Amino acid sequence: MRFQLSNLRRSYLRAVAVLASGLVLAVASADPYRSEGFVKIPDDVELEAVSAVAVGPAGQLYVLHRGEPPVLAYDAAGEFSHGWGGGMFGVAHGLRVDAEGNVWATDNKLHVLWKFSPDGEVLATYGESGVGGDDETHFRSPDDIAFASNGDIYVADAGNGRIVHLAADGSFKGQWGQKGSEEGEFAAAHGIGIDADDRIYVADRGNNRVQVFSKDGTFVAAWSDFGNPFGVQVVGDELIVTDGDAHTISHLSLKDGRMTHQWGGPGALRLPHLTDHDGSGRLFVTEVEGRRVQIFRRVK
């Protein structure tokens, strides 16, 4: 992947983290990732707020931002290929790639999911454009999606405070959650991730926690005391959590939710949002305020 060199000074992890509960958590003293710069943007594209990034099965990279064209596609060598989606989006938000290489995007304002081919052809639209709802065929401000091992789709339907479960063909299978702060409720289901066992992790932005569920929506756990989660991404045996308020990234153990690292800060990240990773140890972080995609390399 080609990139522009960063001139930012890396922000090192605090040796001691003070949790919201008042407890003190000892953590390692060095960041687990180092910056390798930024995804190179074509000269004729002016990036607006960058909300999501997705890695394809063959190493392609897709970037979603709130300018034109909203979807930018790169080949596996990091060369810009093409863009699409001009004039389509109300508020571009989430972006993921399924196992077949199709590109899915969420629109926070138009209340829809789009399924694109890698070339940008619209293959399907889910929801009704411009019409929010909470039934089986509508969404309200969907923010993010995740794919299970069988191809099922889980949608973080933020405006309704729920998770919607769809079959691989987009047909409705179930839902859970509502607006609130109790177990299984959400202030905003803003980001969603899934692990190899199909456990689901939801960034409950506003309630300052990640909630964990089985694939059928059964509540498993709630993890907190690390900040306000915007996005979540399973990487190995960790959950990578972005906090756009504090401009940090936290690492939580998938085993018990314990925070093992926290790094970043406003000198290194400018409102980190949704992320993705590839098989070579690189983490791609979108920055809404920074209007960029920063590339980090795992160093430990």
Tab-separated table of C-alpha atoms in Angstrom, residues 17-252:
chain	number	residue	atom	x	y	z
A	17	ALA	CA	-4.397	4.351	33.129
A	18	VAL	CA	-6.939	5.747	35.607
A	19	LEU	CA	-10.285	4.111	34.991
A	20	ALA	CA	-13.695	5.732	35.359
A	21	SER	CA	-14.276	3.587	38.448
A	22	GLY	CA	-11.241	5.169	40.117
A	23	LEU	CA	-9.185	2.003	39.846
A	24	VAL	CA	-5.675	2.207	38.439
A	25	LEU	CA	-4.742	-0.204	35.665
A	26	ALA	CA	-1.100	-0.882	34.911
A	27	VAL	CA	-0.450	-1.292	31.204
A	28	ALA	CA	2.524	-1.624	28.871
A	29	SER	CA	4.555	1.510	28.162
A	30	ALA	CA	4.830	1.420	24.375
A	31	ASP	CA	2.226	1.657	21.650
A	32	PRO	CA	1.468	-1.702	19.998
A	33	TYR	CA	1.174	0.057	16.599
A	34	ARG	CA	3.264	2.694	14.852
A	35	SER	CA	2.102	5.020	12.112
A	36	GLU	CA	3.222	4.353	8.537
A	37	GLY	CA	1.494	7.419	7.133
A	38	PHE	CA	-1.740	7.838	5.210
A	39	VAL	CA	-3.607	6.290	2.318
A	40	LYS	CA	-2.737	8.342	-0.762
A	41	ILE	CA	-5.717	10.237	-2.165
A	42	PRO	CA	-5.944	11.155	-5.882
A	43	ASP	CA	-5.095	14.785	-6.597
A	44	ASP	CA	-8.536	15.497	-8.019
A	45	VAL	CA	-10.394	14.206	-4.939
A	46	GLU	CA	-10.897	16.493	-1.951
A	47	LEU	CA	-11.541	14.363	1.084
A	48	GLU	CA	-14.341	15.371	3.414
A	49	ALA	CA	-14.994	13.632	6.734
A	50	VAL	CA	-13.730	10.056	6.374
A	51	SER	CA	-16.027	7.624	8.153
A	52	ALA	CA	-15.084	4.070	7.136
A	53	VAL	CA	-12.515	1.864	5.440
A	54	ALA	CA	-12.724	-1.767	4.344
A	55	VAL	CA	-10.223	-4.375	3.147
A	56	GLY	CA	-11.310	-6.831	0.449
A	57	PRO	CA	-10.533	-10.563	0.352
A	58	ALA	CA	-7.717	-10.069	-2.178
A	59	GLY	CA	-6.194	-7.076	-0.401
A	60	GLN	CA	-8.172	-4.339	-2.136
A	61	LEU	CA	-8.898	-1.254	-0.075
A	62	TYR	CA	-12.056	0.853	-0.068
A	63	VAL	CA	-12.428	4.262	1.582
A	64	LEU	CA	-15.751	5.964	2.386
A	65	HIS	CA	-15.915	9.723	2.898
A	66	ARG	CA	-18.529	12.477	2.754
A	67	GLY	CA	-17.280	14.140	-0.414
A	68	GLU	CA	-17.359	13.130	-4.079
A	69	PRO	CA	-17.040	10.425	-5.127
A	70	PRO	CA	-17.831	8.928	-1.715
A	71	VAL	CA	-16.327	5.465	-2.356
A	72	LEU	CA	-12.659	5.261	-3.381
A	73	ALA	CA	-11.273	1.898	-4.530
A	74	TYR	CA	-7.603	0.802	-4.489
A	75	ASP	CA	-6.023	-2.367	-5.814
A	76	ALA	CA	-3.948	-4.742	-3.689
A	77	ALA	CA	-0.762	-2.810	-4.557
A	78	GLY	CA	-2.259	0.372	-3.134
A	79	GLU	CA	-2.875	2.098	-6.457
A	80	PHE	CA	-6.075	4.094	-6.806
A	81	SER	CA	-8.411	2.333	-9.219
A	82	HIS	CA	-11.758	4.111	-9.377
A	83	GLY	CA	-14.474	5.821	-7.372
A	84	TRP	CA	-18.244	5.658	-7.330
A	85	GLY	CA	-21.440	6.743	-5.611
A	86	GLY	CA	-21.539	10.384	-6.651
A	87	GLY	CA	-24.810	12.023	-5.599
A	88	MET	CA	-26.114	8.853	-3.928
A	89	PHE	CA	-25.400	9.368	-0.237
A	90	GLY	CA	-27.087	11.524	2.365
A	91	VAL	CA	-24.533	10.860	5.114
A	92	ALA	CA	-21.968	8.161	4.284
A	93	HIS	CA	-21.185	6.156	7.417
A	94	GLY	CA	-20.249	2.453	7.395
A	95	LEU	CA	-18.364	0.321	4.881
A	96	ARG	CA	-17.642	-3.421	4.882
A	97	VAL	CA	-16.691	-6.101	2.347
A	98	ASP	CA	-18.300	-9.546	2.417
A	99	ALA	CA	-16.603	-12.875	1.713
A	100	GLU	CA	-17.474	-12.662	-1.989
A	101	GLY	CA	-15.847	-9.253	-2.321
A	102	ASN	CA	-19.060	-7.235	-2.513
A	103	VAL	CA	-18.904	-3.792	-0.896
A	104	TRP	CA	-21.627	-2.768	1.560
A	105	ALA	CA	-22.252	0.795	2.733
A	106	THR	CA	-24.630	2.336	5.263
A	107	ASP	CA	-26.283	5.724	4.873
A	108	ASN	CA	-27.035	7.400	8.187
A	109	LYS	CA	-29.356	10.012	6.663
A	110	LEU	CA	-31.190	8.061	3.967
A	111	HIS	CA	-31.718	5.036	6.286
A	112	VAL	CA	-30.504	2.415	3.805
A	113	LEU	CA	-27.852	-0.220	3.156
A	114	TRP	CA	-26.315	-0.487	-0.285
A	115	LYS	CA	-24.659	-3.580	-1.706
A	116	PHE	CA	-22.178	-2.829	-4.507
A	117	SER	CA	-20.064	-4.985	-6.768
A	118	PRO	CA	-16.305	-4.255	-6.547
A	119	ASP	CA	-16.772	-2.118	-9.673
A	120	GLY	CA	-19.432	0.004	-7.994
A	121	GLU	CA	-22.549	-1.480	-9.571
A	122	VAL	CA	-25.554	-1.336	-7.220
A	123	LEU	CA	-26.560	-4.952	-6.587
A	124	ALA	CA	-29.211	-4.353	-3.911
A	125	THR	CA	-30.687	-1.700	-1.638
A	126	TYR	CA	-32.115	-2.535	1.790
A	127	GLY	CA	-34.497	-0.165	3.534
A	128	GLU	CA	-36.444	2.666	1.912
A	129	SER	CA	-34.430	5.684	0.828
A	130	GLY	CA	-35.289	8.719	2.935
A	131	VAL	CA	-37.826	6.843	5.063
A	132	GLY	CA	-36.807	5.706	8.533
A	133	GLY	CA	-38.675	2.981	10.382
A	134	ASP	CA	-38.373	0.218	12.933
A	135	ASP	CA	-40.104	-2.678	11.211
A	136	GLU	CA	-38.633	-5.618	9.272
A	137	THR	CA	-38.034	-3.664	6.054
A	138	HIS	CA	-36.819	-0.294	7.353
A	139	PHE	CA	-33.884	1.126	9.279
A	140	ARG	CA	-33.313	4.398	11.077
A	141	SER	CA	-29.779	5.789	10.735
A	142	PRO	CA	-27.930	2.483	10.249
A	143	ASP	CA	-24.274	2.962	11.164
A	144	ASP	CA	-22.320	-0.262	10.637
A	145	ILE	CA	-22.606	-3.911	9.564
A	146	ALA	CA	-20.826	-7.204	10.212
A	147	PHE	CA	-20.894	-10.600	8.504
A	148	ALA	CA	-21.167	-13.953	10.276
A	149	SER	CA	-19.317	-17.071	9.152
A	150	ASN	CA	-22.436	-18.314	7.304
A	151	GLY	CA	-22.890	-15.015	5.475
A	152	ASP	CA	-25.624	-13.637	7.734
A	153	ILE	CA	-25.609	-9.877	8.186
A	154	TYR	CA	-25.847	-7.925	11.447
A	155	VAL	CA	-26.757	-4.236	11.216
A	156	ALA	CA	-26.072	-1.658	13.933
A	157	ASP	CA	-29.319	0.276	13.480
A	158	ALA	CA	-28.307	3.250	15.601
A	159	GLY	CA	-31.431	5.385	15.300
A	160	ASN	CA	-33.607	2.566	16.615
A	161	GLY	CA	-31.122	1.414	19.235
A	162	ARG	CA	-31.248	-2.142	17.935
A	163	ILE	CA	-29.315	-4.837	16.095
A	164	VAL	CA	-31.036	-6.236	12.996
A	165	HIS	CA	-30.205	-9.784	11.888
A	166	LEU	CA	-30.532	-10.494	8.155
A	167	ALA	CA	-29.912	-13.631	6.125
A	168	ALA	CA	-27.193	-13.517	3.470
A	169	ASP	CA	-29.850	-12.659	0.875
A	170	GLY	CA	-31.005	-9.667	2.937
A	171	SER	CA	-34.216	-11.211	4.257
A	172	PHE	CA	-35.154	-10.404	7.856
A	173	LYS	CA	-34.304	-13.023	10.507
A	174	GLY	CA	-34.619	-11.155	13.794
A	175	GLN	CA	-33.671	-8.163	15.947
A	176	TRP	CA	-32.898	-7.183	19.493
A	177	GLY	CA	-32.440	-4.044	21.554
A	178	GLN	CA	-34.055	-0.659	21.975
A	179	LYS	CA	-33.044	2.817	23.096
A	180	GLY	CA	-31.896	2.878	26.713
A	181	SER	CA	-29.092	2.113	29.118
A	182	GLU	CA	-30.136	-1.242	30.549
A	183	GLU	CA	-28.557	-4.560	29.594
A	184	GLY	CA	-29.205	-5.214	25.897
A	185	GLU	CA	-30.283	-1.618	25.228
A	186	PHE	CA	-28.282	1.013	23.347
A	187	ALA	CA	-27.816	4.750	23.434
A	188	ALA	CA	-26.556	4.327	19.866
A	189	ALA	CA	-25.471	1.035	18.323
A	190	HIS	CA	-22.702	2.842	16.463
A	191	GLY	CA	-20.196	0.123	15.534
A	192	ILE	CA	-20.360	-3.657	15.290
A	193	GLY	CA	-17.791	-6.437	15.045
A	194	ILE	CA	-17.835	-10.217	15.040
A	195	ASP	CA	-15.261	-12.844	15.958
A	196	ALA	CA	-14.438	-16.304	14.600
A	197	ASP	CA	-17.027	-17.868	16.934
A	198	ASP	CA	-19.708	-15.431	15.715
A	199	ARG	CA	-19.833	-13.543	19.001
A	200	ILE	CA	-21.025	-10.009	18.322
A	201	TYR	CA	-19.497	-6.846	19.786
A	202	VAL	CA	-21.462	-3.592	19.707
A	203	ALA	CA	-20.000	-0.134	20.317
A	204	ASP	CA	-22.713	1.372	22.510
A	205	ARG	CA	-21.710	4.979	21.930
A	206	GLY	CA	-23.207	7.237	24.565
A	207	ASN	CA	-23.415	4.500	27.176
A	208	ASN	CA	-19.598	4.261	27.267
A	209	ARG	CA	-19.489	0.507	26.868
A	210	VAL	CA	-19.129	-2.396	24.483
A	211	GLN	CA	-21.864	-5.006	24.732
A	212	VAL	CA	-21.205	-8.619	23.767
A	213	PHE	CA	-23.867	-11.004	22.419
A	214	SER	CA	-24.166	-14.498	21.013
A	215	LYS	CA	-25.189	-14.782	17.373
A	216	ASP	CA	-28.860	-15.150	18.385
A	217	GLY	CA	-28.783	-11.924	20.409
A	218	THR	CA	-28.359	-13.411	23.873
A	219	PHE	CA	-26.552	-10.948	26.136
A	220	VAL	CA	-23.091	-12.155	27.206
A	221	ALA	CA	-21.272	-9.220	28.810
A	222	ALA	CA	-20.807	-5.460	28.994
A	223	TRP	CA	-17.302	-3.952	29.021
A	224	SER	CA	-16.586	-0.411	30.145
A	225	ASP	CA	-13.996	1.811	31.883
A	226	PHE	CA	-12.006	2.535	28.711
A	227	GLY	CA	-13.897	5.476	27.167
A	228	ASN	CA	-16.745	6.083	24.713
A	229	PRO	CA	-16.638	3.562	21.834
A	230	PHE	CA	-17.230	4.714	18.263
A	231	GLY	CA	-15.981	1.685	16.311
A	232	VAL	CA	-14.997	-1.902	17.128
A	233	GLN	CA	-12.824	-4.335	15.181
A	234	VAL	CA	-11.789	-7.890	16.087
A	235	VAL	CA	-8.067	-8.418	15.439
A	236	GLY	CA	-6.723	-11.754	16.613
A	237	ASP	CA	-7.629	-12.233	20.263
A	238	GLU	CA	-8.304	-8.523	20.836
A	239	LEU	CA	-11.072	-6.035	20.247
A	240	ILE	CA	-9.771	-2.745	18.855
A	241	VAL	CA	-11.994	0.122	20.036
A	242	THR	CA	-11.839	3.707	18.747
A	243	ASP	CA	-12.898	6.607	20.966
A	244	GLY	CA	-13.616	9.678	18.863
A	245	ASP	CA	-14.161	11.873	21.922
A	246	ALA	CA	-10.745	11.176	23.473
A	247	HIS	CA	-8.990	10.483	20.108
A	248	THR	CA	-7.685	7.166	21.424
A	249	ILE	CA	-7.625	3.487	20.528
A	250	SER	CA	-8.047	0.826	23.213
A	251	HIS	CA	-7.248	-2.884	23.079
A	252	LEU	CA	-9.619	-5.173	24.991
